[in-house]
Coordinates of N, CA and C and ligand atoms in Angstrom, one line a residue:
X1 N 224.9 259.6 202.0 CA 223.6 260.7 200.5 C 224.6 260.8 199.2
X2 N 225.8 260.7 199.5 CA 226.6 260.8 198.5 C 226.8 258.7 198.1
X3 N 226.0 258.3 198.8 CA 227.0 256.7 198.3 C 225.4 255.8 197.9
X4 N 224.1 256.6 198.5 CA 222.7 256.3 197.9 C 223.2 256.8 195.7
X5 N 223.5 258.0 196.4 CA 223.3 258.5 195.0 C 224.6 257.7 194.0
X6 N 225.6 257.8 194.6 CA 226.3 256.4 193.3 C 226.0 255.6 193.2
X7 N 225.2 254.8 194.1 CA 224.8 253.6 194.0 C 223.0 253.5 192.8
X8 N 222.5 255.2 193.3 CA 221.6 254.8 192.3 C 222.4 255.1 191.1
X9 N 223.0 255.8 189.9 CA 224.4 255.7 189.0 C 224.5 253.8 188.8
X10 N 224.7 253.6 189.7 CA 225.2 252.3 189.4 C 224.4 251.1 188.9
X11 N 222.8 251.5 189.8 CA 222.3 251.0 189.0 C 221.3 250.7 187.9
X12 N 221.6 252.7 187.9 CA 220.6 253.1 186.5 C 222.1 252.2 185.8
X13 N 223.2 251.4 185.2 CA 223.9 251.7 184.4 C 224.0 250.5 184.1
X14 N 223.9 249.3 185.1 CA 223.9 248.0 185.2 C 222.2 248.1 184.2
X15 N 221.6 249.0 184.3 CA 220.1 248.2 184.1 C 220.4 248.7 181.9
X16 N 220.9 250.1 182.3 CA 221.2 250.5 181.1 C 221.6 249.1 179.8
X17 N 223.2 248.7 180.8 CA 223.7 247.9 180.3 C 222.7 246.8 179.6
X18 N 222.0 245.5 180.3 CA 221.4 245.4 180.7 C 220.2 245.4 179.1
X19 N 219.6 246.5 179.2 CA 218.5 246.8 178.6 C 218.8 246.8 176.7
X20 N 220.7 247.7 176.4 CA 221.5 246.9 175.2 C 221.2 246.1 175.0
X21 N 222.2 245.1 175.7 CA 222.6 243.1 175.3 C 221.0 242.6 175.1
X22 N 219.8 243.0 175.9 CA 218.3 242.1 175.7 C 218.4 243.5 173.8
X23 N 218.7 244.0 173.6 CA 217.5 244.3 172.2 C 218.6 243.9 171.8
X24 N 220.4 243.8 171.8 CA 220.8 243.6 170.9 C 220.9 241.7 170.5
X25 N 220.3 241.7 171.6 CA 220.4 239.8 171.7 C 219.2 239.3 170.1
X26 N 218.6 240.4 170.8 CA 217.1 239.9 169.8 C 217.1 240.7 168.7
X27 N 217.4 241.7 167.9 CA 217.4 242.1 167.0 C 218.1 240.7 166.5
X28 N 217.5 240.4 165.0 CA 218.5 239.5 164.5 C 218.0 239.6 162.9
X29 N 219.3 238.8 161.8 CA 219.7 239.2 160.4 C 218.3 239.2 160.3
X30 N 218.3 240.0 158.8 CA 216.1 239.4 158.2 C 216.8 239.9 156.5
X31 N 215.9 239.7 156.2 CA 215.7 239.7 155.0 C 215.2 241.1 154.6
X32 N 216.1 242.1 153.5 CA 215.9 243.4 153.6 C 214.3 242.9 153.3
X33 N 213.7 244.4 153.4 CA 212.7 244.4 153.4 C 211.9 244.6 152.2
X34 N 212.4 245.5 150.8 CA 212.0 245.4 149.4 C 212.5 243.4 149.0
X35 N 213.2 243.5 149.1 CA 212.9 241.3 148.6 C 210.9 240.9 148.9
X36 N 211.9 240.7 150.6 CA 210.3 240.6 151.7 C 209.3 240.3 150.4
X37 N 208.9 241.4 150.6 CA 208.3 242.5 149.3 C 207.9 242.0 147.6
X38 N 209.4 241.9 147.4 CA 209.2 241.0 146.6 C 208.3 239.3 145.5
X39 N 209.5 239.5 147.3 CA 209.1 237.4 147.2 C 207.3 237.6 147.1
X40 N 207.1 238.0 148.0 CA 205.6 238.1 147.9 C 204.8 238.1 146.4
X41 N 205.7 239.3 146.1 CA 205.6 238.8 144.0 C 205.4 238.2 143.2
X42 N 207.2 237.7 143.4 CA 207.4 236.0 143.4 C 206.3 234.7 143.1
X43 N 205.7 234.8 144.0 CA 204.7 233.2 145.2 C 204.0 233.6 143.9
X44 N 203.0 235.1 144.3 CA 202.3 234.9 143.6 C 201.8 234.5 142.4
X45 N 203.2 235.3 141.4 CA 203.4 233.9 140.0 C 204.0 233.0 139.3
X46 N 204.0 232.8 139.8 CA 205.0 231.6 140.1 C 203.6 229.8 140.1
X47 N 202.2 231.0 140.9 CA 201.8 230.2 141.4 C 201.1 229.9 142.7
X48 N 201.6 230.1 143.1 CA 201.4 229.9 144.5 C 200.6 230.9 145.4
X49 N 199.8 229.3 145.8 CA 198.5 230.3 146.3 C 198.9 230.7 147.9
X50 N 199.0 229.8 148.9 CA 199.7 230.5 150.4 C 200.4 230.0 150.7
X51 N 201.3 231.1 151.5 CA 202.2 231.2 151.6 C 202.5 231.6 153.1
X52 N 204.2 231.6 153.6 CA 203.3 231.8 154.3 C 204.2 232.6 155.4
X53 N 205.2 234.0 154.5 CA 206.2 234.8 155.5 C 206.4 235.3 156.5
X54 N 204.7 234.8 158.0 CA 205.0 236.5 158.7 C 205.2 235.0 159.4
X55 N 205.7 234.0 159.9 CA 206.1 232.7 161.2 C 208.0 233.1 160.5
X56 N 208.8 232.8 160.3 CA 209.9 233.4 159.5 C 210.8 233.6 158.6
X57 N 211.7 234.2 159.1 CA 212.2 234.6 157.7 C 212.6 234.3 156.9
X58 N 212.3 233.8 156.0 CA 213.1 233.0 154.6 C 214.7 232.0 154.7
X59 N 214.9 233.1 155.0 CA 216.5 233.4 155.2 C 217.6 232.5 156.0
X60 N 216.5 232.4 157.7 CA 217.3 232.0 158.1 C 216.8 230.4 158.4
X61 N 214.8 230.5 157.7 CA 214.8 228.9 157.8 C 215.0 228.2 155.8
X62 N 216.0 228.8 155.1 CA 216.9 228.4 154.1 C 215.2 228.1 153.2
X63 N 214.3 227.9 153.2 CA 212.5 227.8 153.0 C 211.9 228.4 152.6
X64 N 211.2 228.0 151.5 CA 209.2 229.4 151.5 C 208.8 228.7 152.4
X65 N 207.9 228.8 152.6 CA 206.8 228.3 153.7 C 205.7 228.5 152.7
X66 N 205.3 227.5 151.9 CA 203.7 226.7 151.1 C 203.7 226.1 151.8
X67 N 201.5 226.7 152.4 CA 200.7 226.0 153.2 C 200.1 224.8 151.6
X68 N 199.9 224.3 152.1 CA 200.2 222.7 150.5 C 197.9 222.7 150.6
X69 N 197.1 222.5 149.1 CA 195.7 222.7 149.1 C 194.8 221.6 150.7
X70 N 194.1 222.5 151.3 CA 193.8 221.0 152.3 C 194.1 221.5 153.3
X71 N 194.4 220.2 153.4 CA 195.6 219.7 155.2 C 197.3 221.0 154.9
X72 N 197.1 221.3 156.8 CA 198.4 222.6 156.5 C 199.4 222.3 156.6
X73 N 199.6 221.4 155.4 CA 201.3 220.9 155.6 C 202.0 221.9 155.4
X74 N 203.5 222.3 156.0 CA 204.2 223.2 155.2 C 205.2 222.4 154.4
X75 N 205.4 222.8 153.7 CA 206.2 222.2 152.7 C 207.9 222.0 152.8
X76 N 208.9 221.8 153.1 CA 210.0 222.7 154.0 C 210.5 221.8 153.3
X77 N 210.6 220.4 152.1 CA 211.8 220.0 152.2 C 213.1 220.0 151.2
X78 N 214.3 220.1 151.5 CA 215.3 221.8 151.6 C 215.6 221.0 150.0
X79 N 215.5 219.8 149.1 CA 215.6 219.8 148.5 C 214.8 220.5 146.3
X80 N 213.5 219.8 147.8 CA 212.9 221.3 146.6 C 212.9 222.5 145.7
X81 N 212.8 223.2 148.2 CA 212.0 224.8 147.8 C 213.7 225.3 148.9
X82 N 214.1 225.8 148.8 CA 215.8 226.1 149.2 C 215.4 227.7 148.1
X83 N 216.0 228.3 149.1 CA 216.1 230.0 149.6 C 217.6 229.6 150.2
X84 N 218.6 230.4 149.9 CA 219.7 230.9 150.1 C 219.8 232.4 150.0
X85 N 220.8 233.0 151.6 CA 220.5 234.4 151.4 C 222.3 235.0 152.0
X86 N 222.1 235.8 150.9 CA 224.1 236.1 151.8 C 223.8 237.3 152.9
X87 N 223.9 236.9 153.8 CA 223.9 238.7 154.9 C 224.7 239.7 155.5
X88 N 226.2 239.1 155.0 CA 226.6 239.8 155.4 C 226.8 241.5 155.1
X89 N 225.3 241.8 155.0 CA 225.1 243.4 154.5 C 224.9 244.1 155.7
X90 N 224.9 245.3 155.8 CA 225.2 246.7 156.5 C 225.1 245.7 158.1
X91 N 226.0 245.2 158.8 CA 226.8 244.8 159.8 C 225.7 243.1 160.5
X92 N 226.5 242.1 159.0 CA 225.1 241.4 159.2 C 224.5 241.0 159.5
X93 N 223.3 242.0 159.3 CA 222.3 242.1 159.9 C 221.0 242.2 158.5
X94 N 220.7 242.4 157.5 CA 220.6 242.3 156.1 C 221.3 241.7 155.5
X95 N 220.2 240.5 154.8 CA 220.1 239.8 154.2 C 219.6 239.7 152.9
X96 N 220.2 239.1 152.2 CA 219.6 240.3 150.4 C 219.7 237.9 149.6
X97 N 218.2 238.1 149.2 CA 218.4 236.0 148.6 C 219.6 236.2 147.0
X98 N 220.4 235.2 147.4 CA 221.7 234.4 146.6 C 221.1 233.8 145.7
X99 N 220.0 232.4 146.6 CA 219.5 231.8 145.2 C 218.4 231.3 145.4
X100 N 216.9 230.5 144.0 CA 216.0 230.1 145.1 C 215.7 229.2 143.8
X101 N 215.8 228.2 144.9 CA 214.8 226.5 144.3 C 213.5 226.7 144.7
X102 N 213.4 226.4 144.0 CA 211.3 225.3 143.6 C 211.3 224.8 142.5
X103 N 211.7 223.5 143.3 CA 212.1 222.9 141.9 C 210.9 221.7 142.2
X104 N 209.9 221.0 140.6 CA 209.7 219.5 141.0 C 207.6 220.3 142.0
X105 N 207.6 221.5 141.8 CA 205.8 221.7 142.7 C 205.0 221.9 142.2
X106 N 205.1 221.9 140.7 CA 204.2 221.8 140.3 C 203.6 222.8 140.3
X107 N 204.1 224.0 139.6 CA 203.7 224.9 140.2 C 203.1 225.5 139.0
X108 N 202.0 226.5 139.0 CA 201.5 226.2 137.7 C 200.9 228.5 136.8
X109 N 201.9 228.1 137.6 CA 202.2 230.4 137.2 C 202.9 230.1 136.2
X110 N 203.6 231.3 136.5 CA 204.5 232.5 135.2 C 205.7 232.7 135.6
X111 N 206.8 232.9 135.1 CA 208.6 233.0 135.4 C 208.1 234.1 135.3
X112 N 208.7 235.0 137.5 CA 208.9 235.9 137.6 C 209.5 237.4 136.8
X113 N 209.0 238.5 136.2 CA 209.9 239.1 135.5 C 210.5 240.1 137.3
X114 N 209.9 239.7 138.6 CA 209.7 240.8 139.7 C 210.7 239.7 140.3
X115 N 211.3 238.5 140.1 CA 212.3 238.8 140.2 C 213.9 239.5 139.4
X116 N 214.1 239.7 138.5 CA 215.2 241.0 138.8 C 215.1 241.8 139.5
X117 N 214.3 242.6 140.9 CA 213.8 243.0 142.1 C 214.8 242.7 142.7
X118 N 215.3 240.8 142.9 CA 216.5 240.9 143.8 C 217.5 240.5 142.8
X119 N 218.3 241.4 143.5 CA 219.5 242.4 143.1 C 220.9 241.4 143.5
X120 N 220.2 240.7 144.1 CA 222.1 240.0 144.1 C 221.5 238.0 144.0
X121 N 220.8 237.2 143.2 CA 219.7 237.0 143.0 C 221.9 236.0 142.1
X122 N 221.8 235.1 142.8 CA 223.0 234.2 141.6 C 222.4 232.6 140.6
X123 N 220.9 232.5 141.5 CA 220.2 231.4 141.3 C 219.2 230.7 140.4
X124 N 218.6 230.7 139.7 CA 217.5 230.7 139.4 C 217.2 228.9 138.9
X125 N 216.5 228.2 140.3 CA 215.9 227.1 139.9 C 214.0 226.0 138.8
X126 N 213.4 226.2 138.8 CA 212.3 226.5 138.7 C 211.8 225.0 137.9
X127 N 212.5 224.3 137.7 CA 213.2 223.0 137.2 C 211.0 222.6 137.2
X128 N 211.3 220.8 136.8 CA 209.7 220.3 136.0 C 208.2 220.4 137.4
X129 N 207.9 222.2 136.2 CA 207.2 222.5 137.2 C 206.3 222.2 136.4
X130 N 205.0 223.1 135.9 CA 204.1 223.0 135.4 C 204.0 224.6 134.6
X131 N 205.0 225.4 135.2 CA 205.5 227.1 134.2 C 204.7 227.1 132.5
X132 N 204.4 228.3 132.6 CA 203.5 228.7 131.2 C 204.0 230.2 130.8
X133 N 204.5 230.3 128.9 CA 203.7 231.7 128.6 C 205.5 231.6 128.3
X134 N 205.5 233.3 128.1 CA 206.6 234.2 127.6 C 207.5 233.5 129.0
X135 N 209.7 233.6 128.5 CA 209.9 234.2 129.4 C 210.3 235.1 129.3
X136 N 210.0 236.4 130.7 CA 209.9 237.5 130.9 C 210.9 238.9 130.4
X137 N 210.0 239.4 130.0 CA 211.0 240.2 129.3 C 211.5 240.9 130.2
X138 N 212.7 241.5 130.0 CA 214.2 242.9 131.4 C 215.1 241.5 131.7
X139 N 215.4 240.6 130.9 CA 216.4 239.3 131.9 C 217.6 240.0 131.3
X140 N 217.3 240.9 130.4 CA 219.7 241.8 130.8 C 219.2 243.2 132.4
X141 N 218.2 242.7 133.1 CA 218.1 243.1 134.6 C 218.5 242.4 135.7
X142 N 219.0 240.7 134.7 CA 219.4 240.0 136.0 C 221.2 240.2 135.7
X143 N 221.4 240.9 137.1 CA 223.1 241.6 136.2 C 224.5 240.1 137.4
X144 N 223.7 239.3 138.4 CA 224.9 238.9 138.8 C 223.7 237.2 138.4
X145 N 223.2 236.2 137.3 CA 222.7 235.8 137.6 C 223.7 234.8 137.2
X146 N 224.0 233.0 137.7 CA 224.1 232.4 137.4 C 224.6 231.2 137.2
X147 N 223.0 231.2 137.5 CA 223.3 229.8 137.1 C 220.8 229.6 136.6
X148 N 220.9 229.7 135.5 CA 218.8 230.2 135.2 C 218.7 228.6 134.5
X149 N 217.4 227.7 135.7 CA 217.4 226.3 134.9 C 215.3 227.0 135.1
X150 N 215.1 226.5 133.6 CA 213.8 226.5 133.4 C 213.0 225.3 133.2
X151 N 213.9 224.0 133.1 CA 213.9 222.7 132.0 C 212.2 222.4 133.5
X152 N 212.2 221.4 131.5 CA 210.7 221.1 131.4 C 209.6 221.5 133.0
X153 N 209.4 222.2 131.9 CA 207.9 223.3 132.0 C 207.1 223.5 130.4
X154 N 206.0 224.5 130.7 CA 205.6 223.6 129.5 C 205.2 225.3 129.0
X155 N 206.6 226.6 129.9 CA 206.8 227.8 128.7 C 206.9 227.3 127.7
X156 N 206.8 228.4 126.8 CA 206.9 228.6 124.6 C 207.4 229.9 124.0
X157 N 206.9 229.4 123.4 CA 207.3 231.3 123.1 C 208.8 231.5 122.2
X158 N 209.5 232.6 121.9 CA 211.3 231.9 121.8 C 212.1 232.7 122.8
X159 N 213.2 232.3 122.2 CA 214.3 232.3 123.1 C 214.6 234.1 123.7
X160 N 213.7 235.2 124.5 CA 214.6 236.6 124.1 C 215.4 236.7 123.7
X161 N 216.4 237.8 123.7 CA 217.1 238.0 122.9 C 218.0 238.6 124.0
X162 N 217.4 239.0 125.1 CA 218.0 239.7 125.9 C 218.9 238.5 126.7
X163 N 219.2 237.2 126.9 CA 219.1 236.6 127.4 C 221.0 236.6 127.5
X164 N 221.1 237.4 126.5 CA 222.5 237.2 125.3 C 223.0 238.6 126.2
X165 N 222.3 239.0 127.3 CA 223.2 240.4 128.3 C 223.4 239.5 129.4
X166 N 223.5 238.2 129.6 CA 222.8 237.9 131.7 C 224.3 236.8 131.3
X167 N 225.3 237.8 131.2 CA 226.6 237.2 130.3 C 227.7 235.8 131.7
X168 N 227.5 237.4 133.3 CA 227.5 236.5 134.5 C 227.2 234.5 134.2
X169 N 226.2 234.7 133.2 CA 225.4 233.0 133.3 C 226.6 231.7 132.9
X170 N 226.8 230.9 133.5 CA 227.6 229.4 133.3 C 226.9 228.7 133.1
X171 N 225.7 229.1 133.7 CA 224.6 226.9 133.3 C 222.8 228.1 133.6
X172 N 222.7 227.1 132.0 CA 220.6 227.5 131.1 C 220.9 226.4 130.8
X173 N 220.2 226.0 131.4 CA 218.9 224.7 131.0 C 217.8 225.1 131.0
X174 N 217.5 224.3 129.9 CA 216.0 225.9 129.2 C 215.1 224.4 128.3
X175 N 216.0 223.3 128.4 CA 215.4 222.9 127.5 C 214.2 221.5 128.1
X176 N 213.4 220.6 127.2 CA 211.6 220.2 127.5 C 210.1 221.9 128.3
X177 N 211.1 222.0 126.9 CA 209.7 223.2 127.0 C 209.2 223.0 126.2
X178 N 208.8 224.7 125.2 CA 207.7 224.8 123.5 C 208.1 225.8 123.7
X179 N 209.6 225.8 123.2 CA 209.8 226.9 122.7 C 209.7 226.2 120.9
X180 N 210.0 227.9 120.5 CA 210.3 228.0 119.1 C 210.8 228.9 118.0
X181 N 211.0 228.7 117.3 CA 212.6 229.5 116.5 C 214.0 228.8 117.0
X182 N 214.6 230.6 116.5 CA 215.8 229.6 116.2 C 216.6 230.0 117.7
X183 N 217.6 229.3 118.2 CA 218.2 230.6 119.3 C 218.9 231.8 118.7
X184 N 218.4 232.9 120.2 CA 218.9 233.5 119.0 C 220.6 234.8 118.6
X185 N 221.0 234.9 118.1 CA 222.5 235.3 118.0 C 222.7 235.6 119.4
X186 N 222.1 236.3 120.1 CA 223.1 237.3 121.3 C 223.6 236.7 122.3
X187 N 223.4 235.7 122.1 CA 224.2 234.2 123.3 C 225.3 234.0 122.7
X188 N 225.3 234.2 121.6 CA 226.7 234.0 121.6 C 227.4 234.8 122.7
X189 N 227.0 236.2 123.3 CA 227.8 236.6 124.4 C 227.7 235.8 125.7
X190 N 227.3 235.2 125.8 CA 227.3 234.3 126.9 C 228.4 233.2 127.0
X191 N 230.0 233.8 127.6 CA 231.4 233.2 126.7 C 231.9 233.1 128.1
X192 N 230.5 232.9 129.1 CA 230.9 232.3 130.0 C 231.1 231.3 130.4
X193 N 229.5 230.3 130.0 CA 229.1 229.5 129.3 C 229.3 228.2 129.7
X194 N 229.2 226.8 130.8 CA 229.7 225.6 130.3 C 228.5 224.4 130.0
X195 N 228.2 225.2 130.9 CA 226.5 223.8 131.5 C 225.0 224.6 129.9
X196 N 224.6 223.6 129.0 CA 224.0 224.5 129.0 C 222.7 223.2 127.7
X197 N 221.6 223.1 128.3 CA 220.5 222.2 127.7 C 219.7 223.2 127.0
X198 N 220.0 222.7 126.0 CA 218.9 224.2 124.8 C 217.3 222.9 124.4
X199 N 216.6 222.8 124.5 CA 215.2 222.2 123.4 C 214.8 222.4 122.4
X200 N 214.8 223.5 121.5 CA 214.0 224.7 120.7 C 213.5 223.6 119.7
X201 N 212.1 223.8 119.1 CA 211.0 223.7 118.0 C 211.3 224.5 116.4
X202 N 212.2 224.0 115.9 CA 212.3 225.4 115.0 C 210.9 225.0 113.8
X203 N 210.3 226.5 113.8 CA 209.1 225.9 113.3 C 209.2 226.4 111.6
Ligands
NAG1 C1 201.5 231.0 160.5 O1 202.6 229.9 160.4 C2 203.0 230.2 161.8 C3 203.8 229.0 162.5 O2 204.4 228.5 162.2 C4 201.2 230.1 162.6 O3 201.5 230.6 163.4 C5 200.6 230.9 161.4 O4 199.6 230.7 162.2 C6 200.7 230.9 160.7 N1 199.5 231.9 159.3 C7 199.5 231.4 158.3 C8 198.4 232.1 157.5 O5 198.6 230.1 158.0
NAG2 C1 230.4 238.9 159.7 O1 230.0 237.4 160.3 C2 230.4 237.1 160.1 C3 231.2 235.8 160.0 O2 231.1 235.4 161.2 C4 233.1 237.8 160.6 O3 233.2 236.7 160.2 C5 232.7 239.1 160.4 O4 233.4 239.6 161.3 C6 231.0 239.8 160.7 N1 231.1 241.2 160.3 C7 231.0 242.5 161.4 C8 230.7 243.4 160.2 O5 229.8 241.7 162.6
NAG3 C1 208.3 217.8 146.0 O1 206.8 218.4 146.6 C2 206.2 217.6 146.2 C3 204.6 218.3 147.0 O2 205.0 219.2 146.5 C4 206.2 215.9 146.9 O3 205.7 215.1 146.0 C5 207.8 215.3 145.8 O4 207.8 214.2 145.9 C6 209.2 216.1 147.0 N1 210.5 216.1 145.4 C7 211.4 215.6 146.1 C8 212.4 215.6 145.5 O5 211.8 216.6 147.8
NAG4 C1 212.3 218.4 124.2 O1 212.1 219.3 124.1 C2 210.2 217.9 123.7 C3 208.9 218.8 123.9 O2 209.0 219.6 125.3 C4 210.0 217.1 124.7 O3 209.7 215.9 124.4 C5 211.5 216.2 124.1 O4 212.1 214.6 125.1 C6 212.9 217.6 124.6 N1 214.6 216.4 124.1 C7 215.1 216.3 124.6 C8 216.3 215.7 124.0 O5 215.1 217.7 126.3

């Protein structure tokens, strides 16, 4: 009787171990849900009409799965479209977006203020698209931003004073847009800048 009982216990232990192993290996790193939601808003504001976020985690595939108009081709060129995450949070289970590069994609929207919801963002490059409008308010919220390139778009208006609050910036590419007015004196505060292309029309 006690032998049967022992075997039963042993089986139970083995099955439990097996299931635990199974569930840990099935769980994988994934983008923080708040950032996944922010990413949807960001894509919409940039003018990306069809985005597939359900298939794969953008941190794993290191890109945004944009579905092009008409033909269902996934745009995965690392040169054009790159997402880099830091997945060291929460015992290597949670990722935060560190880099967004969406270049030469003819994106027709605006620069999303929702980018500020990505609290660990260090690099934004949206150069050579067809983005319009002003640079958004709230730039002072980009606490970790090192690299900002909005070059070769159709942005207009004045360069916001708050850009001078992003003191972490080392690279700032604003050229080949339709910015007007003078450079704000607040940019003096960007003491870490090493690489700047700015091009404004003085009215
Ligand atoms: C997203 O991609 C997956 C896998 O490639 C595919 O099965 C799914 O139908 C796609 N969803 C949309 C809305 O295109
Ligand atoms: C997270 O991953 C890194 C690199 O793979 C590893 O060195 C580190 O020990 C891991 N940390 C935890 C808490 O699992
Ligand atoms: C970027 O994507 C567009 C298509 O949307 C393509 O025409 C262009 O050649 C790509 N550029 C690079 C450098 O991959
Ligand atoms: C400055 O911007 C204007 C208007 O976008 C553009 O035509 C010109 O080529 C730019 N110059 C440089 C040096 O980037």
